[in-house]
mmCIF file of C-alpha atoms in Angstrom:
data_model
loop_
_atom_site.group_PDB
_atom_site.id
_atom_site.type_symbol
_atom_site.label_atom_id
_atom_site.label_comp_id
_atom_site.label_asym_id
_atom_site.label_seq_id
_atom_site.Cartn_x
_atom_site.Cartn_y
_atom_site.Cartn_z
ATOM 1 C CA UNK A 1 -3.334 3.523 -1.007
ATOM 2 C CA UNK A 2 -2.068 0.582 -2.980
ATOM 3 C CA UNK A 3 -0.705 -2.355 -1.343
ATOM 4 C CA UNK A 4 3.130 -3.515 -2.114
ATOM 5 C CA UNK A 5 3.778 -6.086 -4.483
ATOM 6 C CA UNK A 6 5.394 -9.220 -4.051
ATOM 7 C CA UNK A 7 8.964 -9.565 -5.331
ATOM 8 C CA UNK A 8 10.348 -12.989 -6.473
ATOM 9 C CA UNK A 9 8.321 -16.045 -5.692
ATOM 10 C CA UNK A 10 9.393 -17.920 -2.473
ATOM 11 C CA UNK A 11 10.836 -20.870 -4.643
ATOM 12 C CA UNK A 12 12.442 -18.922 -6.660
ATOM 13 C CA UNK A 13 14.010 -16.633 -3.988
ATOM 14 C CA UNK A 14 15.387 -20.092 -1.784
ATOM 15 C CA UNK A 15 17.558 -21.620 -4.874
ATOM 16 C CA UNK A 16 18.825 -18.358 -5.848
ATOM 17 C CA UNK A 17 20.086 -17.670 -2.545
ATOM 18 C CA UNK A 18 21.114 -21.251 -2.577
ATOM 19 C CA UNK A 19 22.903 -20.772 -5.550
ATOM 20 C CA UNK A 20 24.362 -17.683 -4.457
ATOM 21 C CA UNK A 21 25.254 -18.896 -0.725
ATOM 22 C CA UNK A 22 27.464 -21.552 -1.795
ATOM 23 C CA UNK A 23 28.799 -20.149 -4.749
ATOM 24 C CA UNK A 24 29.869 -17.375 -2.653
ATOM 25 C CA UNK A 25 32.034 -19.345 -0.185
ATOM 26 C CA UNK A 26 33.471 -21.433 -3.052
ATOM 27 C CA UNK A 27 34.484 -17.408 -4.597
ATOM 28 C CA UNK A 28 35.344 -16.631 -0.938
ATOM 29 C CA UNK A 29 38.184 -19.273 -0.499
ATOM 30 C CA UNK A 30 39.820 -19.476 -3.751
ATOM 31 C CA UNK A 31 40.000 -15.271 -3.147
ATOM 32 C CA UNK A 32 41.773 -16.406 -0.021
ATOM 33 C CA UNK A 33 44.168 -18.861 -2.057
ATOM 34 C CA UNK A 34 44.753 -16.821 -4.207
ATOM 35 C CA UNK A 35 45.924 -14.154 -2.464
ATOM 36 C CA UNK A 36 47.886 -15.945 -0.285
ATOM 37 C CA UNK A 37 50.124 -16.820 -3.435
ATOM 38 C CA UNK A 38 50.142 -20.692 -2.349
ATOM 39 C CA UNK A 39 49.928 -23.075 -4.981
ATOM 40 C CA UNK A 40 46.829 -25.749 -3.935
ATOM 41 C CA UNK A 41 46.706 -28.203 -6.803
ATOM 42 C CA UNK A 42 43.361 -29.212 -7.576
ATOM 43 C CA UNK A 43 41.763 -26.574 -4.747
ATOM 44 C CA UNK A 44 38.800 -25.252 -7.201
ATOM 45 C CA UNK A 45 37.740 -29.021 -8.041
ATOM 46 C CA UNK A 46 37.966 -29.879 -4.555
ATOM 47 C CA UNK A 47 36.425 -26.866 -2.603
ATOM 48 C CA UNK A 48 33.699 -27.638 -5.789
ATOM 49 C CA UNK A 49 33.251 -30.938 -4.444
ATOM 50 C CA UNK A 50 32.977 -29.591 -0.770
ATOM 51 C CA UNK A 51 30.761 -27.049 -1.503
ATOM 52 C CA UNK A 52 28.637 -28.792 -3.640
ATOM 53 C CA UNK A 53 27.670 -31.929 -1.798
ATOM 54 C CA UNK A 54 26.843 -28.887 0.985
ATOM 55 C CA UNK A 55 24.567 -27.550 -1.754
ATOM 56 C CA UNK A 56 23.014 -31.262 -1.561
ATOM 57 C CA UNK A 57 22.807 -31.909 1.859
ATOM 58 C CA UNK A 58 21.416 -28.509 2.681
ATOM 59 C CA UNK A 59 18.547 -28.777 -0.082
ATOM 60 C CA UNK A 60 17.971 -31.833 1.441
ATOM 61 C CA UNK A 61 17.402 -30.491 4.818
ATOM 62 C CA UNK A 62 15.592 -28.056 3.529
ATOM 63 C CA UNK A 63 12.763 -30.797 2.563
ATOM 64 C CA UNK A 64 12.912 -32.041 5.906
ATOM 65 C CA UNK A 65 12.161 -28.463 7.249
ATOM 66 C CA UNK A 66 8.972 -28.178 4.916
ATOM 67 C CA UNK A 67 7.461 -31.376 6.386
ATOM 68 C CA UNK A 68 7.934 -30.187 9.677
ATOM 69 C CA UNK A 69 6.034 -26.695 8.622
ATOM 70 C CA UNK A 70 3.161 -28.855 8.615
ATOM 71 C CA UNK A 71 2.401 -30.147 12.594
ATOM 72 C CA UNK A 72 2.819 -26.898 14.909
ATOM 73 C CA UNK A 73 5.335 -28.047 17.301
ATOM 74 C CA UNK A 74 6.682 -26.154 21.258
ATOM 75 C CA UNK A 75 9.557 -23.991 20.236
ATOM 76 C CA UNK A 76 11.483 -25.954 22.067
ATOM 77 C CA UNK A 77 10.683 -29.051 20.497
ATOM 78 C CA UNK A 78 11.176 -27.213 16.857
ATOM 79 C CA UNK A 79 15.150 -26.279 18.227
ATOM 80 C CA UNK A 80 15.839 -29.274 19.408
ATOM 81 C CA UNK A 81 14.662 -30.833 15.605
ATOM 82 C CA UNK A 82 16.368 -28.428 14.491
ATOM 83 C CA UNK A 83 19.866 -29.052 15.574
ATOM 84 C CA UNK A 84 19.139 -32.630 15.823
ATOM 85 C CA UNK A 85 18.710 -32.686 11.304
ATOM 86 C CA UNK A 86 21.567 -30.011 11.326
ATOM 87 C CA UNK A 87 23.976 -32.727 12.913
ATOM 88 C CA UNK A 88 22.458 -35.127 10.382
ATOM 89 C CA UNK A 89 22.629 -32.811 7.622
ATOM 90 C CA UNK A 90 26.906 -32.653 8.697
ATOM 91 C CA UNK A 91 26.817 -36.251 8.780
ATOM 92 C CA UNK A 92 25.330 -36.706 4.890
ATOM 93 C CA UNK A 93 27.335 -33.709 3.506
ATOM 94 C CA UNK A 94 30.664 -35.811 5.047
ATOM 95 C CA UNK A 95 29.586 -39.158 3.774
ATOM 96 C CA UNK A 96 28.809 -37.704 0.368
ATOM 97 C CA UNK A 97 31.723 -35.954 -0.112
ATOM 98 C CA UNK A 98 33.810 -39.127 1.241
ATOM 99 C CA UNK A 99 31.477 -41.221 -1.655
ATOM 100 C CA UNK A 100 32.982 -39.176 -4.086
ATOM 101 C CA UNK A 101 36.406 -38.691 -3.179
ATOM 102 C CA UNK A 102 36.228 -42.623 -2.945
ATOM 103 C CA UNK A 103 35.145 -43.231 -6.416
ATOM 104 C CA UNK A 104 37.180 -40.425 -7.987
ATOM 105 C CA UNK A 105 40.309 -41.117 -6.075
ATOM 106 C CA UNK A 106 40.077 -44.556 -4.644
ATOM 107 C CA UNK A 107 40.090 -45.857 -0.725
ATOM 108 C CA UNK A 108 44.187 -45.431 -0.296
ATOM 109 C CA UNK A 109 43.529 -41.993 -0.913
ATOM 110 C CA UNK A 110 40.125 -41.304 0.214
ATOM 111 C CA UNK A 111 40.727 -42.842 3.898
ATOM 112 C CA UNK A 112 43.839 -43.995 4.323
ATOM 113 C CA UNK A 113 45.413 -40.836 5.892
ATOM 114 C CA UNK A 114 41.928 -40.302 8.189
ATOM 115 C CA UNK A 115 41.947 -39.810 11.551
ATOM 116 C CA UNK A 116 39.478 -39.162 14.261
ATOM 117 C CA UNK A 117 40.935 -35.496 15.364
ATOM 118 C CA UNK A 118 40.573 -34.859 11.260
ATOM 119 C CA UNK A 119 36.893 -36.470 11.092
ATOM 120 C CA UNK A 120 35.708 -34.361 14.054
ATOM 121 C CA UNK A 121 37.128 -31.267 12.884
ATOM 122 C CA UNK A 122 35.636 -31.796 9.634
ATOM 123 C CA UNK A 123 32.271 -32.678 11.570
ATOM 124 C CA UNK A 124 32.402 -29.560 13.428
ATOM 125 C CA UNK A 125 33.193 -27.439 10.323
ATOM 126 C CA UNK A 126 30.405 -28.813 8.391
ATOM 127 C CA UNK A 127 27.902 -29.333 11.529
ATOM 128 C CA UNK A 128 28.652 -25.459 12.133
ATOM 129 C CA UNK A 129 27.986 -24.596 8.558
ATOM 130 C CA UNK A 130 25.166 -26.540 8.732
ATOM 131 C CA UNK A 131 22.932 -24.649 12.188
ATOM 132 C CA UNK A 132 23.768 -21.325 10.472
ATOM 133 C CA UNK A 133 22.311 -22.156 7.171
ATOM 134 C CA UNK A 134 19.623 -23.622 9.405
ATOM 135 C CA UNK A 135 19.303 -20.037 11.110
ATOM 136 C CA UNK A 136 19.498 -18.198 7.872
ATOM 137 C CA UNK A 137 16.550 -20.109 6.199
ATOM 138 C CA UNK A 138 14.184 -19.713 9.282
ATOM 139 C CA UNK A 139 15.284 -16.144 9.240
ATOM 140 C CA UNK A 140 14.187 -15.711 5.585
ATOM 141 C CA UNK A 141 11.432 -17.773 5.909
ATOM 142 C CA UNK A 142 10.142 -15.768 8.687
ATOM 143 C CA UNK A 143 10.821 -12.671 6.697
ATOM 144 C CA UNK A 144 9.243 -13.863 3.598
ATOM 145 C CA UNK A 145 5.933 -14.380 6.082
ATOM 146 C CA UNK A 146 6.228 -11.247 7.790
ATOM 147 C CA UNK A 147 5.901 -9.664 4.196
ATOM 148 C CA UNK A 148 3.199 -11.572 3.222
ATOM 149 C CA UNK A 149 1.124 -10.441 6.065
ATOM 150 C CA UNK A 150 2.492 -7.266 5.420
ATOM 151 C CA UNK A 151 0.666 -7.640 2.306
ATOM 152 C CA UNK A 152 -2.597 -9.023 3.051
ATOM 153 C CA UNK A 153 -2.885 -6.004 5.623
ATOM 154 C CA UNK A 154 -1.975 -3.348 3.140
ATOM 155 C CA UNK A 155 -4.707 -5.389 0.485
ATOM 156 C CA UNK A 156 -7.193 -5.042 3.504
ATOM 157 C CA UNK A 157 -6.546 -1.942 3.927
ATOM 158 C CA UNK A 158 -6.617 -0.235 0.381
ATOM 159 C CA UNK A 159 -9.916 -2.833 0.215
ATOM 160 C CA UNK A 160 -11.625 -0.873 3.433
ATOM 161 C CA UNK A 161 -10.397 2.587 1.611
ATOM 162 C CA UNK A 162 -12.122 1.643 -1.407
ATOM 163 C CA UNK A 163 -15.315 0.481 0.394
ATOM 164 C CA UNK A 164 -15.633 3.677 2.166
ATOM 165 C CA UNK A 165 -15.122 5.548 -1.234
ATOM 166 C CA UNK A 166 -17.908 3.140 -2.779
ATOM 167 C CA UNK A 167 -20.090 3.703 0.319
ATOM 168 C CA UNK A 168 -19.392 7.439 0.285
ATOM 169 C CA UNK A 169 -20.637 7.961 -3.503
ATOM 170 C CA UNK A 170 -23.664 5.896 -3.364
ATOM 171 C CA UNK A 171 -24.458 7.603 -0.367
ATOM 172 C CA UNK A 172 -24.470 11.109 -2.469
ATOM 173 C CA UNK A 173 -25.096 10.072 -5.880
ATOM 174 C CA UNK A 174 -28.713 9.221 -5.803
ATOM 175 C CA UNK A 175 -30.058 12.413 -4.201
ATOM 176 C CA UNK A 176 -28.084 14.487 -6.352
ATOM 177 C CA UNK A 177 -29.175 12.492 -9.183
ATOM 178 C CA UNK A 178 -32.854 12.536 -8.965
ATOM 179 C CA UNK A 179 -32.290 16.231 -8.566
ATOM 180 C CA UNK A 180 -30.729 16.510 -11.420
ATOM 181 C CA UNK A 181 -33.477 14.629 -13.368
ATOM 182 C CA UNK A 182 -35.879 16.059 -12.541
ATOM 183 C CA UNK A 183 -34.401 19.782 -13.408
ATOM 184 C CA UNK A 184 -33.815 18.233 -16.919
ATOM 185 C CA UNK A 185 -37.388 17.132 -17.172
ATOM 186 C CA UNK A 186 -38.779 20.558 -16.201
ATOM 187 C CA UNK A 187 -36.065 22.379 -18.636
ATOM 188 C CA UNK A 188 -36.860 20.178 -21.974
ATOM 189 C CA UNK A 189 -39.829 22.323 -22.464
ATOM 190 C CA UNK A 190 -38.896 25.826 -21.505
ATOM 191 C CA UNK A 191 -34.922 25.717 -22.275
ATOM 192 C CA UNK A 192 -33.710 22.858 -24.096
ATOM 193 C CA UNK A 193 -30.098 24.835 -24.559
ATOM 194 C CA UNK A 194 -30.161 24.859 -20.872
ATOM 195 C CA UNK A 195 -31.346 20.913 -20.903
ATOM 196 C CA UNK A 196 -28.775 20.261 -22.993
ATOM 197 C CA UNK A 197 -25.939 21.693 -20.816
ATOM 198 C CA UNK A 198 -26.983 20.477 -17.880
ATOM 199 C CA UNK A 199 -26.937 16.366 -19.709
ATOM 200 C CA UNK A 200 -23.482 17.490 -20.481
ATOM 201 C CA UNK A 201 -22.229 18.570 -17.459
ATOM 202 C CA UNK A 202 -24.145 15.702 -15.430
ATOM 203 C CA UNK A 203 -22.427 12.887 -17.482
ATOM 204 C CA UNK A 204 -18.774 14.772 -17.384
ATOM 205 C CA UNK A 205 -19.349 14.379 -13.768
ATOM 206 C CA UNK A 206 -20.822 11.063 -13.390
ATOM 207 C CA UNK A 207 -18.274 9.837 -15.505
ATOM 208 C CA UNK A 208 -15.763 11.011 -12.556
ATOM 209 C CA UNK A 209 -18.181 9.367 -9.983
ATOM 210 C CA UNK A 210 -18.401 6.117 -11.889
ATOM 211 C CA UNK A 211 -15.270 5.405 -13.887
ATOM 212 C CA UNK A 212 -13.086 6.378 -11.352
ATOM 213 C CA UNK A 213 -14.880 4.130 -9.396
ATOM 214 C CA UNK A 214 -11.688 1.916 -8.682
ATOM 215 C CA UNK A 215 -9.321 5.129 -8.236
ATOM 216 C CA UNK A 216 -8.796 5.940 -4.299
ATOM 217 C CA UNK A 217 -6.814 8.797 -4.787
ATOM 218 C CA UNK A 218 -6.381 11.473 -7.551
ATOM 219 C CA UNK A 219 -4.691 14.636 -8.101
ATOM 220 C CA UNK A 220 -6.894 18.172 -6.754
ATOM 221 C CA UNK A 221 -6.979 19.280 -10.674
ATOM 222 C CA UNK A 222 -9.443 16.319 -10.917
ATOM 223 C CA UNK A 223 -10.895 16.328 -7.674
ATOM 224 C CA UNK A 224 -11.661 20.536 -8.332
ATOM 225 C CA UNK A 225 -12.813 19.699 -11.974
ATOM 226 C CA UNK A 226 -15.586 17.299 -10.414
ATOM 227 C CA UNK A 227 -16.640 20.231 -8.620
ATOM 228 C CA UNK A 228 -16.739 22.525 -11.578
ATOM 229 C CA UNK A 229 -18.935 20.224 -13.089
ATOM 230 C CA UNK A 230 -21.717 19.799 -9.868
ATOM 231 C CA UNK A 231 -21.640 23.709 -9.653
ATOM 232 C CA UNK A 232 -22.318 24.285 -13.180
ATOM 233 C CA UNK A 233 -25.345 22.027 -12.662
ATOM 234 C CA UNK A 234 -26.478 23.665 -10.001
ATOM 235 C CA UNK A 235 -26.085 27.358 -11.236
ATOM 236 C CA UNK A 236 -28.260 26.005 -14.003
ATOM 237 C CA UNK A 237 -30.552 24.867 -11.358
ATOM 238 C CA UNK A 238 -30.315 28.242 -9.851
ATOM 239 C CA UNK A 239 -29.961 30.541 -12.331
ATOM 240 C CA UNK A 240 -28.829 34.032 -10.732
ATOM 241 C CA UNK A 241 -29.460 33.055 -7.360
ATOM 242 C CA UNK A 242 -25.931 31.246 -7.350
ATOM 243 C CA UNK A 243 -22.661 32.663 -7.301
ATOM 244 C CA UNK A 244 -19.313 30.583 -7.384
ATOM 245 C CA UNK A 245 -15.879 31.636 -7.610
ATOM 246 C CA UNK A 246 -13.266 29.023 -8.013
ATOM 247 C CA UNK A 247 -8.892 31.027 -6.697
ATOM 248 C CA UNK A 248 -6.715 28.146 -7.509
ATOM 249 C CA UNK A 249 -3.032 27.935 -6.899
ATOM 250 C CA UNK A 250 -1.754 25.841 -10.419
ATOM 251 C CA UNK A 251 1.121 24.667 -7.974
ATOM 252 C CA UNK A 252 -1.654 22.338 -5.958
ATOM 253 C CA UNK A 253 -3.196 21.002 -8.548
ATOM 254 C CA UNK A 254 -0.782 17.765 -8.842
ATOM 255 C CA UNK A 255 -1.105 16.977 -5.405
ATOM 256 C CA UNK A 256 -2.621 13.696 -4.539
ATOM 257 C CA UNK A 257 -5.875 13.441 -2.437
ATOM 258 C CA UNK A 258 -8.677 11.284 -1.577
ATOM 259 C CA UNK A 259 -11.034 11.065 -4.595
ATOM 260 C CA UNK A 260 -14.893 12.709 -4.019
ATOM 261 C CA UNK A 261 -13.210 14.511 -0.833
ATOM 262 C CA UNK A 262 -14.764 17.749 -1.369
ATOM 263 C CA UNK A 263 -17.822 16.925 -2.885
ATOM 264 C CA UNK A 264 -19.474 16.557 0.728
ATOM 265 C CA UNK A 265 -18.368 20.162 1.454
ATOM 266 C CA UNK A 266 -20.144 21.269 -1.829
ATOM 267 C CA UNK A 267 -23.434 19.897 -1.443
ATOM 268 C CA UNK A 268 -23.225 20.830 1.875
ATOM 269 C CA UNK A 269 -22.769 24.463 1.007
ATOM 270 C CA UNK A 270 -25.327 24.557 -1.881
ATOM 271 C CA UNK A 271 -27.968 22.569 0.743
ATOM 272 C CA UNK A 272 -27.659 24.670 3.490
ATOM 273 C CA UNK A 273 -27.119 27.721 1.791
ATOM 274 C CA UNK A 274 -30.040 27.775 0.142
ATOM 275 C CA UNK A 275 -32.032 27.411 2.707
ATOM 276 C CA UNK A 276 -30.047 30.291 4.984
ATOM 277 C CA UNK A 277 -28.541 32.594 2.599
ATOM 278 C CA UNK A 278 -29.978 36.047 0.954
ATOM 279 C CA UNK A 279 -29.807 36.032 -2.750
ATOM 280 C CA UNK A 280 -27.786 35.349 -4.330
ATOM 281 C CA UNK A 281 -25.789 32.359 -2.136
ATOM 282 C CA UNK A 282 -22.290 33.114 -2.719
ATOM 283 C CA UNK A 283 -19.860 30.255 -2.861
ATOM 284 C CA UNK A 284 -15.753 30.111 -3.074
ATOM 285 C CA UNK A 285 -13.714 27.524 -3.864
ATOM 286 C CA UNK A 286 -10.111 28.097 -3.145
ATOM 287 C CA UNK A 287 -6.598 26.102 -2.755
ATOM 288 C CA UNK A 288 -3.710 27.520 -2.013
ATOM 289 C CA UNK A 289 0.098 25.707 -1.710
ATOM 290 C CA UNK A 290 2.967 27.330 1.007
ATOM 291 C CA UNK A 291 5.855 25.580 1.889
ATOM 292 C CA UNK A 292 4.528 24.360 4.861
ATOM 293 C CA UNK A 293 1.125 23.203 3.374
ATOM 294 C CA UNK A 294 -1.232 22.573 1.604
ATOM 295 C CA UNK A 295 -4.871 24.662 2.328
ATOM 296 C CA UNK A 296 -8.217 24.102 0.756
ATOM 297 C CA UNK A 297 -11.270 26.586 1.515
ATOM 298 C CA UNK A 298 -14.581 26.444 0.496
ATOM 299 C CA UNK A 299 -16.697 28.962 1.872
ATOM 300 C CA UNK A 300 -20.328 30.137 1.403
ATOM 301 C CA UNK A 301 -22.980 32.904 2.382
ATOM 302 C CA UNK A 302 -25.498 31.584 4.983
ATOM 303 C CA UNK A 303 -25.885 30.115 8.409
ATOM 304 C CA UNK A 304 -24.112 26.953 10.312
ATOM 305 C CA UNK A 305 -26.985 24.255 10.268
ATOM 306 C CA UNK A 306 -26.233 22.103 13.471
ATOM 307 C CA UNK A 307 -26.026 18.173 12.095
ATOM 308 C CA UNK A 308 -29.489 16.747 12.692
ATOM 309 C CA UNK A 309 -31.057 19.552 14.566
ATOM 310 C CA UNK A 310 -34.497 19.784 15.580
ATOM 311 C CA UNK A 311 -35.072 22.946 16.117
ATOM 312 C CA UNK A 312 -33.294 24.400 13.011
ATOM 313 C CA UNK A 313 -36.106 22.260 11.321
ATOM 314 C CA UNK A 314 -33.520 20.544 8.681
ATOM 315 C CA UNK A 315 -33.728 16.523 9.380
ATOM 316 C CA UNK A 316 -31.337 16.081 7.160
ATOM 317 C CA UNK A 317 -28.258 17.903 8.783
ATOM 318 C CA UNK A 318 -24.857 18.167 7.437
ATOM 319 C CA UNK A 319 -23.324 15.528 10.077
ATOM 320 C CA UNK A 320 -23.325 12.413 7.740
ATOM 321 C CA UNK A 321 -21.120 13.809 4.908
ATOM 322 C CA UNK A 322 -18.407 15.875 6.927
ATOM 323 C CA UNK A 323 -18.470 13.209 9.330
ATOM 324 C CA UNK A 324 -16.909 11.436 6.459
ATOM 325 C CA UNK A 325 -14.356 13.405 5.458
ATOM 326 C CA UNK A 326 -13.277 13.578 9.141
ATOM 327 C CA UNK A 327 -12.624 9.761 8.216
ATOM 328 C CA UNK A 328 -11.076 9.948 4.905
ATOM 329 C CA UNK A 329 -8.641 12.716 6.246
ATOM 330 C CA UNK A 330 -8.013 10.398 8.951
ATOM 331 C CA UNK A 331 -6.616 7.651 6.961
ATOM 332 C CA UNK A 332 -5.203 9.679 4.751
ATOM 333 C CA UNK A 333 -3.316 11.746 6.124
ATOM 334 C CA UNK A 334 -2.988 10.651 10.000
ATOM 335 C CA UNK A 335 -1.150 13.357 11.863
ATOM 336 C CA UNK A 336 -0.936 15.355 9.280
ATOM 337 C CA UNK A 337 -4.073 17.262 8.662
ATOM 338 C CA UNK A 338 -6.511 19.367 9.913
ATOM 339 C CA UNK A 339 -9.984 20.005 9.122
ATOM 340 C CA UNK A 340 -11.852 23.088 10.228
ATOM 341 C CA UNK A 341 -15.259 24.459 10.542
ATOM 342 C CA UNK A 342 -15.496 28.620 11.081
ATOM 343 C CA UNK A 343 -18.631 30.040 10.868
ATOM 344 C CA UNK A 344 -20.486 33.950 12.081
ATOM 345 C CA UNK A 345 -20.785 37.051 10.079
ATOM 346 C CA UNK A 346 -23.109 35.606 7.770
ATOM 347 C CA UNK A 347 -20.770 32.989 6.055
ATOM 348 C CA UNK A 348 -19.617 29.494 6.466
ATOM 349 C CA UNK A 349 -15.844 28.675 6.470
ATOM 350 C CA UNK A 350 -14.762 24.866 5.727
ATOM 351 C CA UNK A 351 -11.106 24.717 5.486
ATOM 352 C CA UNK A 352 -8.453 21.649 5.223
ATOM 353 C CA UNK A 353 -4.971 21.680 5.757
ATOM 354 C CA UNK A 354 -2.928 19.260 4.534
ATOM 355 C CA UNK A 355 0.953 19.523 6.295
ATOM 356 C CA UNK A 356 4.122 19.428 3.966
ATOM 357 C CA UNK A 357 5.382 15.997 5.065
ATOM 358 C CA UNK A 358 1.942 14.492 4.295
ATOM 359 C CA UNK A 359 1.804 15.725 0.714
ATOM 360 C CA UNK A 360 2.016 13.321 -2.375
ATOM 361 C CA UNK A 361 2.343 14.659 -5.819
#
């Protein structure tokens, strides 16, 4: 899982919707003007004027709201600041504009024909204006920090799915490894062809383990590939006393799934089976796709080895590794999957099912 990127920056983000806000009322009026057919002379210069010493004021406030940001305040206190700077904000928006129409038009013009009824409906226009761009940028703020946590969680959260992976391969990597070694070492001598292979196969499928290293999730085609890889070591290990058959459906090969998922299963079947199974130990890998689901089987000959029982006499039981694809199926696919374990009649039956609306491709 990947976490969501950010968008625009914050700072960017506040004067484009600056930009935008007031622009937009300035388009919104002159629409009205216009379609009203009435002739305003000079309307677009002075609704520019209007609007744009609100652009001032409010980027003023808007410093005034960052200093507060930084001493936590009672809600109550905050609202009351609030309003209380929104007023002011009114009040510097007026005086500005009435600087301007003062120097561009002179004091006959500017406040000669001002009342108090024309003030205070001018106060309450702008004062209005002003507590719901006050409400707006608290709502996007708090928006812009609910995503940011958003994020962080989502980072924490791909983080913990990529420590489990981590945790999961150097759990299996070393055992199998050493294994592997020490088959090469004893083949050098009596089959180097074989030797030779089995370097080959062991590095296609290291290579999987350790690039992929940063790779959470990956389509089954590489996920089942991995496992060709570990078998064909082991039936080199094994010679004839291994069987394994891989049925693949080419339609689920794209879908997405937890990366070393199955392995668990596999060593698991080879582990166990060995130990339980008459010759040869047969082993069958299979993945089919319906339109309900998705189903993935692997099966072997053998008995069911209880995890870390004693009197089966194997102390080191398969309840570690399933135990973590319980987990990984979890928080992949949370109420979506199921994981089963069938076993009797001389055979071993691992089976997940993956539902429809869980799938990714």
């Amino acid at each position: 899982m990947k976490p969501a990127k950010s968008g625009i920056a914050p700072g960017w983000l506040f004067w484009l919707l600056q930009i935008g806000g007031w622009g937009g009322l300035w388009t919104f009026y002159m629409g009205i003007i216009a379609v009203s057919g009435v002739s305003v002379p000079g309307a677009a210069a002075g609704l520019a004027m209007n609007y744009g010493t609100g652009f001032i004021a409010s980027s003023l406030l808007r410093l005034a709201y960052r200093k507060l940001a930084n001493t936590p305040r009672p809600l109550s206190v905050l609202i009351g600041m609030v309003i209380g700077l929104s007023i002011l904000a009114a009040q510097v928006w007026f005086w500005i504009g009435s600087l301007i129409s003062l120097i561009a038009q002179g004091p006959a013009e500017a406040f000669g024909k001002l009342e108090w009824s024309e003030y205070l409906m001018a106060f309450s226009v702008q004062g209005s204006t002003m507590l719901i761009w006050s409400v707006l940028y608290f709502a996007v703020k708090f928006w812009l920090g609910w995503r940011m946590q958003k994020e962080r969680a989502e980072k924490a959260d791909a983080l913990a799915h990529s420590a489990q992976l981590q945790m999961l391969r150097y759990q299996l990597n070393p055992h199998f490894l050493f294994n592997a070694l020490n088959s090469i070492r004893a083949l050098i001598d009596e089959d180097k062809e074989s030797a030779k292979q089995m370097v080959t196969e062991l590095s296609k499928f290291l290579r999987y383990s350790l690039v992929s290293k940063d790779v959470t999730d990956v389509p089954l085609r590489d996920e089942l590939e991995a496992l060709r890889h570990y078998f064909a070591i082991q039936k080199i290990r094994y010679d004839e006393r291994l069987g394994v058959v891989f049925e693949i459906d080419p339609e689920t090969e794209n879908i997405i799934v937890p990366g070393f998922l199955l392995h668990p299963i596999a060593e698991n079947a080879i582990k166990f089976g060995m130990q339980t199974s008459g010759n040869p130990l047969q082993i069958r890998v299979a993945a089919q796709r319906t339109p309900q689901r998705l189903e993935i089987a692997i099966s072997n000959t053998g008995m069911w080895v209880e995890p870390a029982s004693e009197k089966s006499g194997f102390t080191d039981g398969t309840g570690t590794g399933l135990t973590n694809v319980r987990h990984r199926l979890a928080n992949a696919f949370p109420d979506t999957h199921r994981f089963d374990i069938k076993h009797g009649n001389g055979g071993v039956h691992v089976k997940i099912i993956i539902l429809e609306s869980g799938l990714r491709s």
